[in-house]
Coordinates of C-alpha atoms in Angstrom, one line a residue:
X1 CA 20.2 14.6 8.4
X2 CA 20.2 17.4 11.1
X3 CA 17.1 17.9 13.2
X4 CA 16.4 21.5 14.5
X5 CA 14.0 21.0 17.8
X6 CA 12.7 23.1 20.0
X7 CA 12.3 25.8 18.5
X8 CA 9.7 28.6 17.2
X9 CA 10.3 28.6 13.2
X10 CA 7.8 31.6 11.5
X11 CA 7.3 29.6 8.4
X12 CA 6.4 32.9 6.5
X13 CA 3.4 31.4 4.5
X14 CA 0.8 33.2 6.5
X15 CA 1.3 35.4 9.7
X16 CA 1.6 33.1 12.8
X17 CA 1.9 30.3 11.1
X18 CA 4.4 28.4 12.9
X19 CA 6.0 25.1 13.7
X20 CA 8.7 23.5 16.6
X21 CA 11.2 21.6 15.0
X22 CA 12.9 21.1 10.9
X23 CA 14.8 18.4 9.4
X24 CA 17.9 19.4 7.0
X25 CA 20.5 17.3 4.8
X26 CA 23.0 19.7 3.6
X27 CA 21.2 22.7 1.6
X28 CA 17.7 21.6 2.0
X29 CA 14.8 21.6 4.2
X30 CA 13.4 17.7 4.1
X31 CA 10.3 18.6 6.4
X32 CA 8.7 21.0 9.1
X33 CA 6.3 19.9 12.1
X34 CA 7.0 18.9 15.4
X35 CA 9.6 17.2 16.8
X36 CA 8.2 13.7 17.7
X37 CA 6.1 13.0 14.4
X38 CA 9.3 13.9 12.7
X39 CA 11.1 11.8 15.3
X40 CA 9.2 8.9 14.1
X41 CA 9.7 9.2 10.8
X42 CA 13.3 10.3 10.1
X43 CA 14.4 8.8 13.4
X44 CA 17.2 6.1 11.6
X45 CA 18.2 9.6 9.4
X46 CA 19.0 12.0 12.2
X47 CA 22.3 12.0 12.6
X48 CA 22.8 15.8 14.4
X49 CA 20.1 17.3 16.6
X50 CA 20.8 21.4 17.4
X51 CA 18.8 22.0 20.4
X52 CA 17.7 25.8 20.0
X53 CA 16.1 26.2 23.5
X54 CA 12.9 27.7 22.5
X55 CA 14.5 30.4 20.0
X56 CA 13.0 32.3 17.7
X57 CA 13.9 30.9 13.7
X58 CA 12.8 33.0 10.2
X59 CA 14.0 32.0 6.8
X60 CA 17.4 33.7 6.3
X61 CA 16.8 37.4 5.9
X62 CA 18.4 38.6 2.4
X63 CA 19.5 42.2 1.7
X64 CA 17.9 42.8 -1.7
X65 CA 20.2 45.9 -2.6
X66 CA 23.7 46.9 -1.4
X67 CA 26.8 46.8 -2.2
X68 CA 29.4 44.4 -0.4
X69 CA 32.9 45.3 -2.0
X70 CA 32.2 49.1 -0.7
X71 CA 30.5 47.7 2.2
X72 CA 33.6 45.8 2.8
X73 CA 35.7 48.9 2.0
X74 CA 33.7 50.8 4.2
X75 CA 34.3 48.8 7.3
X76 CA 37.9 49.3 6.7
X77 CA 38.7 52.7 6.0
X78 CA 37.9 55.4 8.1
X79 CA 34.2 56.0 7.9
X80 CA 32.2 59.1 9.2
X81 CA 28.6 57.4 9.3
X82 CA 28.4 57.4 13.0
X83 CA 29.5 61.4 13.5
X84 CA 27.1 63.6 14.8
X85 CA 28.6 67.0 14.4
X86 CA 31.0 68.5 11.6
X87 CA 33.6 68.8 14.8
X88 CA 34.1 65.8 15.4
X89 CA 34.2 64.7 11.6
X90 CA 37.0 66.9 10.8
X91 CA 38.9 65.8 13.9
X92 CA 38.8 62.5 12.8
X93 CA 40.1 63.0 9.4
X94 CA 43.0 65.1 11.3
X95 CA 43.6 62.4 13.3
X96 CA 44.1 60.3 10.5
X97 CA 45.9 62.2 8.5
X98 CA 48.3 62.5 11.2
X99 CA 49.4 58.7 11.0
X100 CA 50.1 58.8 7.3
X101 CA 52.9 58.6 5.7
X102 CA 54.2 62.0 3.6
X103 CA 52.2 62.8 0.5
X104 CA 49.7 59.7 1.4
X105 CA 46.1 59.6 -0.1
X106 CA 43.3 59.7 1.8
X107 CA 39.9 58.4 0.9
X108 CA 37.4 58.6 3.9
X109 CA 33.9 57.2 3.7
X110 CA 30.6 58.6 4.7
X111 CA 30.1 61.9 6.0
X112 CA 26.2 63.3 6.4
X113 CA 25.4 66.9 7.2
X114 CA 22.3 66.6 7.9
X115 CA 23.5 64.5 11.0
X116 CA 25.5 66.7 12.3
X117 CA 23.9 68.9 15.5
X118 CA 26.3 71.5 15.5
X119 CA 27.2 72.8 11.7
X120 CA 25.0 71.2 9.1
X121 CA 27.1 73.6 6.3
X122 CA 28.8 70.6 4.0
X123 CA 32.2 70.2 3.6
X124 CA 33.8 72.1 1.0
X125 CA 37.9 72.0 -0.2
X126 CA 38.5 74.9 2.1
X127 CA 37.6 72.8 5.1
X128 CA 39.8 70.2 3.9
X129 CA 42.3 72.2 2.6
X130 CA 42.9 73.5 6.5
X131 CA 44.1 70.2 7.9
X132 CA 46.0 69.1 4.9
X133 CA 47.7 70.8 1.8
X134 CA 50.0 67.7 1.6
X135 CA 48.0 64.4 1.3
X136 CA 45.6 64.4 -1.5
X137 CA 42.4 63.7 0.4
X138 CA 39.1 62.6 -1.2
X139 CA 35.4 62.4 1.3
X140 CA 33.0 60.7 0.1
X141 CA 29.4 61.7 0.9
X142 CA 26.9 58.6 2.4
X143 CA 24.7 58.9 -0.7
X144 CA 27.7 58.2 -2.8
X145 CA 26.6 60.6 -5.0
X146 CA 28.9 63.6 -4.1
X147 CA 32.5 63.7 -3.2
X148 CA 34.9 66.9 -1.8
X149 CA 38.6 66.9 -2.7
X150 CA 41.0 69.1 -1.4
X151 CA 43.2 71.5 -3.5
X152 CA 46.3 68.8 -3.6
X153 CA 44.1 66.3 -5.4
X154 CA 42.4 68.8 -7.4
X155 CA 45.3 69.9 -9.2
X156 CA 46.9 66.5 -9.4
X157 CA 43.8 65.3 -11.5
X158 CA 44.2 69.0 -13.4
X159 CA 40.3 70.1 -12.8
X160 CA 40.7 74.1 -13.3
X161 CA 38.6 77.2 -12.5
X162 CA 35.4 77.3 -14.8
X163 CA 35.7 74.2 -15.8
X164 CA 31.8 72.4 -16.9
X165 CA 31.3 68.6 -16.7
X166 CA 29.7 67.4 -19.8
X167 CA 27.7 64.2 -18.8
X168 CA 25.1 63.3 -15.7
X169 CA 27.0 64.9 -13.4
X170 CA 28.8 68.4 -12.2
X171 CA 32.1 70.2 -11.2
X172 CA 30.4 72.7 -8.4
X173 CA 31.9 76.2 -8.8
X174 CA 30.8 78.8 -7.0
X175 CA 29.8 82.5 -8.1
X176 CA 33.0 83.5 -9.1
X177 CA 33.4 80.3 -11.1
X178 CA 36.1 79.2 -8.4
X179 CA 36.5 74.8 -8.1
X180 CA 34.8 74.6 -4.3
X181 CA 36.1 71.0 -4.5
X182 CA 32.5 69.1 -4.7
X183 CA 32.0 66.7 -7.2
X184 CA 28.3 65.6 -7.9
X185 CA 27.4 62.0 -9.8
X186 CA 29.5 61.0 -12.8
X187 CA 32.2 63.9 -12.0
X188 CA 33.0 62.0 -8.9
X189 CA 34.6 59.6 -11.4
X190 CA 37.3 62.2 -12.0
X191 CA 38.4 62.1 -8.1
X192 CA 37.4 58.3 -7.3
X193 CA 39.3 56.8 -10.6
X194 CA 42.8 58.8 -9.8
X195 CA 43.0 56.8 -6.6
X196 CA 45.5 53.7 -6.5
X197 CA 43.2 50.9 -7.9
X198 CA 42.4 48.2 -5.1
X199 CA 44.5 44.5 -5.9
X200 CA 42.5 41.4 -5.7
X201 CA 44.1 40.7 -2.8
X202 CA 42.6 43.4 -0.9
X203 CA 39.5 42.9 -3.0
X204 CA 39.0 39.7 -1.3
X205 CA 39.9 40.8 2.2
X206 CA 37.0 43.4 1.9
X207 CA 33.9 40.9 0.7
X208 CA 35.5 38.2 3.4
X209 CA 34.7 41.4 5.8
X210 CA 31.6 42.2 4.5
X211 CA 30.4 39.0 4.7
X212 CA 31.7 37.8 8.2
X213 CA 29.8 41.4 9.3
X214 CA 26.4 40.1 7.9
X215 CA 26.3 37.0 9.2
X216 CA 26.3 38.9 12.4
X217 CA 23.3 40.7 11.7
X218 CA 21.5 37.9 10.7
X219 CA 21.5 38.1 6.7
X220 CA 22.4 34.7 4.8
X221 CA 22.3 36.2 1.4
X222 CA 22.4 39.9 -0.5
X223 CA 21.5 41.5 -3.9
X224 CA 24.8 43.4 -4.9
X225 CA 26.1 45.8 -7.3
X226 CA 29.8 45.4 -7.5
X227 CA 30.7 44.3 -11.1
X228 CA 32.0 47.9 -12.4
X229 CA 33.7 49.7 -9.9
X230 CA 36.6 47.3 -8.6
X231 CA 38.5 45.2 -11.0
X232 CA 36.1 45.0 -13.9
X233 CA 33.7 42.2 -14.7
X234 CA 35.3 39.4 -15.1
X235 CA 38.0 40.2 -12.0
X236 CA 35.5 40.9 -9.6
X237 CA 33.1 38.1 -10.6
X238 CA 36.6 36.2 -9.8
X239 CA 36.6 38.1 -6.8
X240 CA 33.4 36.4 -5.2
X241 CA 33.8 33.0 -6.6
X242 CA 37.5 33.2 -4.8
X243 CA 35.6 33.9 -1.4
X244 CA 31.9 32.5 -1.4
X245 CA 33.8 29.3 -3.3
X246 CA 37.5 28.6 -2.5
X247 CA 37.3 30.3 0.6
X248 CA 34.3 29.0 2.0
X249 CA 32.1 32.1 2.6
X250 CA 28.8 30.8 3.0
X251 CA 26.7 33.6 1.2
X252 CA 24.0 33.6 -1.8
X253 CA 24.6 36.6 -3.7
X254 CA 22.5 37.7 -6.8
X255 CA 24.9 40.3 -8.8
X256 CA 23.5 43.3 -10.7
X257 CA 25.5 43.6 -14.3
X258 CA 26.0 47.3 -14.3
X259 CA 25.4 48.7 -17.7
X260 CA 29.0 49.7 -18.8
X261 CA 30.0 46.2 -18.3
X262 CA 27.0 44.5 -20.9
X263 CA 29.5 44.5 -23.2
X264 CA 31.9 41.8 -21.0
X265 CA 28.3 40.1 -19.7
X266 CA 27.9 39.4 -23.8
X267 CA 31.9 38.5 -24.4
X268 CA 31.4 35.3 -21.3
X269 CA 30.1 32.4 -21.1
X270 CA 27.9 33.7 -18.1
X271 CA 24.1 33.7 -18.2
X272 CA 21.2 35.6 -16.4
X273 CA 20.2 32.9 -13.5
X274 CA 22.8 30.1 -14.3
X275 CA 21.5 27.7 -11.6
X276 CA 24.8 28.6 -8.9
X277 CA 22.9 27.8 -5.5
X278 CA 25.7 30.9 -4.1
X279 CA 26.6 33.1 -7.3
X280 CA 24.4 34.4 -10.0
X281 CA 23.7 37.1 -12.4
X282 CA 20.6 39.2 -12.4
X283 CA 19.1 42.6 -14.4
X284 CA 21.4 45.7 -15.5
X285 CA 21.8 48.5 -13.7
X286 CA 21.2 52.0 -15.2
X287 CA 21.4 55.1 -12.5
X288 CA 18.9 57.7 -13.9
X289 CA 19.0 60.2 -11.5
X290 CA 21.0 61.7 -8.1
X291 CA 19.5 62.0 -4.8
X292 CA 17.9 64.5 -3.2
X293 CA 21.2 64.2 0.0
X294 CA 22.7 65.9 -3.0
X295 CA 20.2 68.1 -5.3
X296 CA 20.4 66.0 -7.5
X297 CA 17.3 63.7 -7.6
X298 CA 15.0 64.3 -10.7
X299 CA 12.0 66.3 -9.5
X300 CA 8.4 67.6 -10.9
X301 CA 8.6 71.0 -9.4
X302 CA 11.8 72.4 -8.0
X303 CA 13.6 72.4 -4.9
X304 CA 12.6 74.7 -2.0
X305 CA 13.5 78.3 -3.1
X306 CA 15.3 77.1 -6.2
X307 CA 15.2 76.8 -10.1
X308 CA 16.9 73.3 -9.1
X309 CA 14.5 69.9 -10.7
X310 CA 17.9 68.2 -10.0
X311 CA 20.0 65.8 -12.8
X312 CA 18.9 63.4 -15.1
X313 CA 22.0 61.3 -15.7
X314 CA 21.1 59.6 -19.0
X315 CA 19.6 61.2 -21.8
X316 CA 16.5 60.3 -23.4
X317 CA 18.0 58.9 -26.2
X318 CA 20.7 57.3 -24.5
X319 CA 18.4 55.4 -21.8
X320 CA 16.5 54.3 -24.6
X321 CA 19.5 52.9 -26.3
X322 CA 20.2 51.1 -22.9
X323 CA 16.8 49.8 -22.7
X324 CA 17.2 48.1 -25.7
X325 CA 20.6 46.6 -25.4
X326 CA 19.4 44.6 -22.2
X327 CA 16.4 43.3 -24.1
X328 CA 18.3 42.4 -26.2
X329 CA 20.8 40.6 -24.2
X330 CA 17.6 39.0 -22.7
X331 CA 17.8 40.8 -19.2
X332 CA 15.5 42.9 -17.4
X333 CA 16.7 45.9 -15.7
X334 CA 17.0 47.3 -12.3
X335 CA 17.0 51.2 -12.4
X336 CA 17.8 53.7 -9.6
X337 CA 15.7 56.2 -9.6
X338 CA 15.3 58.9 -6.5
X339 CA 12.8 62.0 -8.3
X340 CA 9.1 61.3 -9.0
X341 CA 9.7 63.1 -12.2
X342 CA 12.9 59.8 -13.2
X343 CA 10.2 57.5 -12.2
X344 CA 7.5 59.1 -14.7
X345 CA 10.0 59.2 -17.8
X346 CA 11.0 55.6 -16.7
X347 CA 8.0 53.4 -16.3
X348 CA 6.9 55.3 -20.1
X349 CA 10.0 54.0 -21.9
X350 CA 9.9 50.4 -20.0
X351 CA 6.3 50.3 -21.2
X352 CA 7.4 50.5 -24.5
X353 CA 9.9 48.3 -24.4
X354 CA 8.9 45.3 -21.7
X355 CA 11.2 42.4 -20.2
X356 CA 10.9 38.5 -21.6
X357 CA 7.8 37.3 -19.9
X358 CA 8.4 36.5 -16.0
X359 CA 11.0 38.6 -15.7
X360 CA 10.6 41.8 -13.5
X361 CA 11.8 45.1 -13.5
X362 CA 13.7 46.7 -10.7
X363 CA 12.6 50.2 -9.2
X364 CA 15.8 50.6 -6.8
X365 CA 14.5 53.2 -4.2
X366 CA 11.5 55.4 -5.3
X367 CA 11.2 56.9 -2.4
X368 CA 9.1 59.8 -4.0
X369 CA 5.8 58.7 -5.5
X370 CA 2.2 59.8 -6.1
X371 CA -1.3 57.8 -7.0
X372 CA -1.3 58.9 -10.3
X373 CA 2.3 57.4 -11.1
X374 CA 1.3 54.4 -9.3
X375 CA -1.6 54.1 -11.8
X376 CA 0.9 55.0 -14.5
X377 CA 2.6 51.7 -13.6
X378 CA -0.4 49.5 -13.2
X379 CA 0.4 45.8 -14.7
X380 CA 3.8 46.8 -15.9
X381 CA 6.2 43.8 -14.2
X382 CA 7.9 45.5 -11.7
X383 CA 9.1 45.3 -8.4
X384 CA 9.9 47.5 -5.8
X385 CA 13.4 47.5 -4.4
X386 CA 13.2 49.2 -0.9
X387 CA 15.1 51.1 1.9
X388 CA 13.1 51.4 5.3
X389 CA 15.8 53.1 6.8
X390 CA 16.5 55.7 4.3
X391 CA 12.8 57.1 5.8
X392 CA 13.9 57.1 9.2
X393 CA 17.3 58.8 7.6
X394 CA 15.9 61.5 5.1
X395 CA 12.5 62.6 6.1
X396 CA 13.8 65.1 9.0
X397 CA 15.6 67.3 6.5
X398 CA 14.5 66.0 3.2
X399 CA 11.0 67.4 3.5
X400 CA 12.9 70.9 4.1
X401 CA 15.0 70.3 1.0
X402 CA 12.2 70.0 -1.7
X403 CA 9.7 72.5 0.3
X404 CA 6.6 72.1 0.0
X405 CA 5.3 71.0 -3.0
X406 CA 7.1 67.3 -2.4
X407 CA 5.3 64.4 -3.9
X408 CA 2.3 63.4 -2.4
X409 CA 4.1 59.9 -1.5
X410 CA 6.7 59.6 0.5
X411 CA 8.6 56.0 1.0
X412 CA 5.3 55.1 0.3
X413 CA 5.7 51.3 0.8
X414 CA 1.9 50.3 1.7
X415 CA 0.7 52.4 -1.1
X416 CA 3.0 50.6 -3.5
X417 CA 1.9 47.0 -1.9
X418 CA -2.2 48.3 -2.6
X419 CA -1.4 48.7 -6.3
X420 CA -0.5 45.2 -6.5
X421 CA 3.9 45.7 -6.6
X422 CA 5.7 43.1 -4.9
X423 CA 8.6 44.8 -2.3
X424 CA 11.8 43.6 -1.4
X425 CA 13.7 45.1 1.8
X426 CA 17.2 46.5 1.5
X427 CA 19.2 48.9 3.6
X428 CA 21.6 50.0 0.2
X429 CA 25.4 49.7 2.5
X430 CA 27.4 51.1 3.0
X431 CA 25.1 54.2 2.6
X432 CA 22.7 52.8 5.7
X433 CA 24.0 49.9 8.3
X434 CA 23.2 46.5 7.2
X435 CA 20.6 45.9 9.8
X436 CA 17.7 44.1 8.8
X437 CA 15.9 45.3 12.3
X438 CA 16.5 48.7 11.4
X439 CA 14.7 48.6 8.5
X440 CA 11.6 46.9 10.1
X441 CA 11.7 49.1 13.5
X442 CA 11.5 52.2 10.3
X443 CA 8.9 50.7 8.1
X444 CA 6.8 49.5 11.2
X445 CA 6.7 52.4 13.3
X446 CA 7.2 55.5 10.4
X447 CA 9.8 57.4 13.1
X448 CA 13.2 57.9 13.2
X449 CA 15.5 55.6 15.0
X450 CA 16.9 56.6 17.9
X451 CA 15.7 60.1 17.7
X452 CA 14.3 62.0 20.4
X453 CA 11.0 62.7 18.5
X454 CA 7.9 60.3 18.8
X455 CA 7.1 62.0 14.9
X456 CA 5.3 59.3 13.1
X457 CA 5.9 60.2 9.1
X458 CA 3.4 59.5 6.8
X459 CA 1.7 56.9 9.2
X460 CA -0.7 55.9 6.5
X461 CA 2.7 53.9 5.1
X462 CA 3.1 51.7 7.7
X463 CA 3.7 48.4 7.5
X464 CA 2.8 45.6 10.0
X465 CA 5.8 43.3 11.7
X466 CA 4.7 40.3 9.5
X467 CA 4.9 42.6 6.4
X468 CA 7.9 44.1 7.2
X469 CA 9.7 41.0 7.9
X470 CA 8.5 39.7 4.5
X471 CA 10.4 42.5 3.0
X472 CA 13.7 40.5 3.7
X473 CA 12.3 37.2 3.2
X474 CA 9.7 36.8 0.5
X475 CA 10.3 39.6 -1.2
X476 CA 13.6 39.2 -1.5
X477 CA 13.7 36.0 -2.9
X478 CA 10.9 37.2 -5.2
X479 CA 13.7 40.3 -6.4
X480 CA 16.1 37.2 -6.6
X481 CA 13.6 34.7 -9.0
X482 CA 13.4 32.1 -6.0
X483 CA 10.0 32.5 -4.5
X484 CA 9.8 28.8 -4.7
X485 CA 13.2 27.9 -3.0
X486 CA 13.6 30.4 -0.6
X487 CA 12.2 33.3 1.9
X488 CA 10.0 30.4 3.9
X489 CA 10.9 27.8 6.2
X490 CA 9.0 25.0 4.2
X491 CA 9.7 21.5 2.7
X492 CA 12.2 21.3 -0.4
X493 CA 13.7 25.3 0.3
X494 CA 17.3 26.1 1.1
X495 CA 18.4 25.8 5.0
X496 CA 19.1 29.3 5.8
X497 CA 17.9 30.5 8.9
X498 CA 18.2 33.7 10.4
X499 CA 17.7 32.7 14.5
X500 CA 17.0 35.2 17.2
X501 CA 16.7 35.2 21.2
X502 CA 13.3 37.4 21.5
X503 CA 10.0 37.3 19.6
X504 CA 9.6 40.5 16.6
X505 CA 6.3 39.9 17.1
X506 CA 6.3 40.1 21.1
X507 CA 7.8 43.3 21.3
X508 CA 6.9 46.7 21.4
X509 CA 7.6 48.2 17.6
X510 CA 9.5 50.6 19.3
X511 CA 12.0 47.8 20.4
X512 CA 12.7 46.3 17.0
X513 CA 15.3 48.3 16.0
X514 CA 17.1 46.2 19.3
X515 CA 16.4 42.6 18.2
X516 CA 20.2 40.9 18.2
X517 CA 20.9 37.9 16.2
X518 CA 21.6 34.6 18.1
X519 CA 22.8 32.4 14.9
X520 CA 22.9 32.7 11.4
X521 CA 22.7 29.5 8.8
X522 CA 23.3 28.8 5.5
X523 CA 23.0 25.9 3.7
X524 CA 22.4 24.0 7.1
X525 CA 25.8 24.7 8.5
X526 CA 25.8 27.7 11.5
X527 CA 28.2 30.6 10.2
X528 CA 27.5 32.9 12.9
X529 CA 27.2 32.4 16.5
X530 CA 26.8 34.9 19.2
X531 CA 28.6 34.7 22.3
X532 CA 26.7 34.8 25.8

């Protein structure tokens, strides 16, 4: 048994509720109190005692929605999340460029406009096509719901002039019908799938990354939707068994089925929850609608100055069809869903058709609300998955992009919480950074981070420390089914701590977004270490 002393663990039951020292063997947590009553007890047990000089200890924080194989990927390609003007994007993608090898694809990660401080126009082909018209180059935007190609990789995947998507998605010509090289939802498909597919290999190298990177920032566990995009169901479930398993990779993940690969999910032997303490399957995925990054989020009136209520990526019939085949496959299902009009036409048909009692539905973002849907959804089992920092991210411009007859909620997170919806705290990565903090600093103090504006958003939303922590502790083990097991520091739940030098709860909201991990455990073994 290891004994944890001196310490200041937040046990998570009730706010300032705390307690100085822990005992662990292995995966568990055999006791909390103080260290000499459990001194006295387990003293012929101890065998390791991890002196934490009075730091502060939380369950380990859990990411309850992102997406580690593209998080991985994103850490590794060239990624434009950190650029703040189209300038400097576009000089490094030339840069780039300029180390490849002739007639070398390109994919580059990330790019935001609304970011940028000098030119918040959005790339189009023409911009691409001026620094190359050799390398087929692909840009993906940070909502992942638009791509721009250039006009090498448009006519190697033969899309023409005129040319209409059928399906949730769209070629974007412009008014002469011309290809301006931006591909919206499902058409991104057409750009994406002609790259050279990733080998397990690599596949591995990218969630080892991803991984490694979380520790870092404190998070012992994530909720992750990978199982479609990489090498199918079965090879990327192989993927994480490899790495969290064989490998070593300390990490609880909870994997989303996405709903093209139900099929495969019905074909294995695999079942919803199996019991893996590191690996299991949860709901099906369906994406209903875009986002509003990308005019594309399904909206009750129109965006600003438009005839625009943005895309609804699965028909009525079809959703329903989708609906059924997870109910009947005994899942429940986690649904993204960005327009308060998606969320209306959603929480109708999952009325009619409910989940196996105790299981809960997922609402992945619903950023855009009002009380009358919220009534709409009253005793319906749902719960909320969340972004915090997608407030801090989107409110500046997104308020702007639908004008002024938004929803009355926005990232309306106490509102939800008041009609009785449990929440679960996510930052959705690659699209936002991985940082648990960041998230709390934006749900706490309703501003943008790092911004030079003091704007508080929707202040009525807030969320206080103790709440927002929860977010990545109970409520994501509640997303996960293991609200008995984990998300508190308490007798008989898994060892994973998240530990930190300073207080959350000392320091001024304004400072949370700085908090910096000083360990991270899991399963009673320290993966992550800072160095002084």
């Amino acid at each position: 048994m290891k004994l944890w002393k001196n310490g200041l663990f937040y046990t998570m039951e009730k706010e300032e509720e705390t307690v100085s020292a822990v005992i662990t063997d292995g995966e568990k947590i055999v006791a909390t109190g103080e260290e000499k009553e459990l001194k006295n007890t387990y003293d012929k047990e101890i065998t390791e005692e991890v002196d934490l000089n009075g730091e502060i200890v939380f369950p380990g924080f859990v990411d309850s929605h992102l997406h580690l194989l593209w998080y991985g990927l994103s850490l590794a390609r060239l990624n434009l999340n950190q650029s703040k003007s189209k300038k400097e994007s576009m000089d490094k993608i030339r840069e780039t460029i300029e180390q490849l090898a002739l007639d070398e694809w390109l994919f580059v990660e990330g790019y935001n406009e609304n970011e940028w401080q000098d030119d918040p126009t959005p790339i189009t082909r023409i911009d691409l096509d001026a620094i190359s018209t050799q390398h087929p180059l692909l840009v993906r935007r940070i909502d992942y719901h638009n791509v721009v190609i250039n006009t090498v990789l448009i006519n190697k995947i033969g899309i023409k002039d005129g040319q209409i998507y059928s399906g949730g998605g769209e070629i974007q010509l412009n008014q002469e019908g011309k290809v301006t090289g931006v591909l919206k939802d499902e058409a991104t498909n057409l750009a994406i799938n002609s790259f050279p597919s990733t080998t397990p290999k690599e596949q591995e190298e990218y969630l080892a990354l991803a991984i490694e990177d979380l520790w870092s920032k404190g998070v012992t566990g994530a909720h992750s939707e990978d199982l479609h995009y990489f090498n199918g169901f079965e090879g990327t479930l192989k993927t994480f068994r490899d790495v969290i398993k064989k490998e070593k990779k300390a990490f609880r993940v909870h994997l989303l089925i996405h709903h093209e690969e139900l099929e495969a999910y019905n074909r294995s032997e695999e079942l919803f929850l199996a019991g893996d303490p590191f690996i299991e399957l949860g709901a099906m995925k369906i994406f209903y609608d875009g986002t509003v990054g990308s005019r594309t989020a399904l909206m009750t009136q129109p965006y600003a100055e438009t005839a625009n209520h943005g895309l609804q990526i699965q028909s009525d019939k079809i959703f329903v069809s989708l609906i059924k085949a997870a109910r009947k496959a005994k899942l429940p299902v986690a649904i993204h869903i960005l327009g308060d009009k998606a969320f209306e036409k959603v929480i109708a048909t999952l009325r009619e058709f409910p989940p196996l009692p105790g299981q809960l539905d997922r609402m992945i973002h619903t950023p855009w609300l009002s009380e009358e849907l919220l009534k709409k959804a009253k005793n319906l089992p749902l719960i909320f998955d969340v972004q915090p920092q997608f407030m801090s991210s989107d409110l500046p411009w997104a308020l702007d992009v639908l004008g002024e007859n938004h929803p009355s909620l926005a990232f309306a997170w106490k509102s939800i919480k008041n009609a009785g919806f449990p929440l679960a705290g996510s930052s959705d990565a690659p699209i936002e950074i991985p940082n648990p903090f960041y998230g709390i600093h934006s749900a706490v103090t309703r501003t943008v981070r790092g911004g030079n504006s003091e704007k508080r958003y929707f202040p009525e939303e807030e969320l206080s420390v103790f709440e927002a922590l929860s977010l990545y502790t109970i409520g994501s083990a509640t997303a996960g089914y293991k609200e008995n097991i984990r998300g508190k520091i308490k007798t008989g739940y898994v060892s994973d701590f998240t530990i930190l030098k300073k207080n959350p709860f000392m320091v001024e909201k304004e400072a949370l977004s700085e908090m910096k991990v000083s360990k991270t455990v899991v399963g009673g073994a320290i993966v992550f270490k800072k160095n002084n």
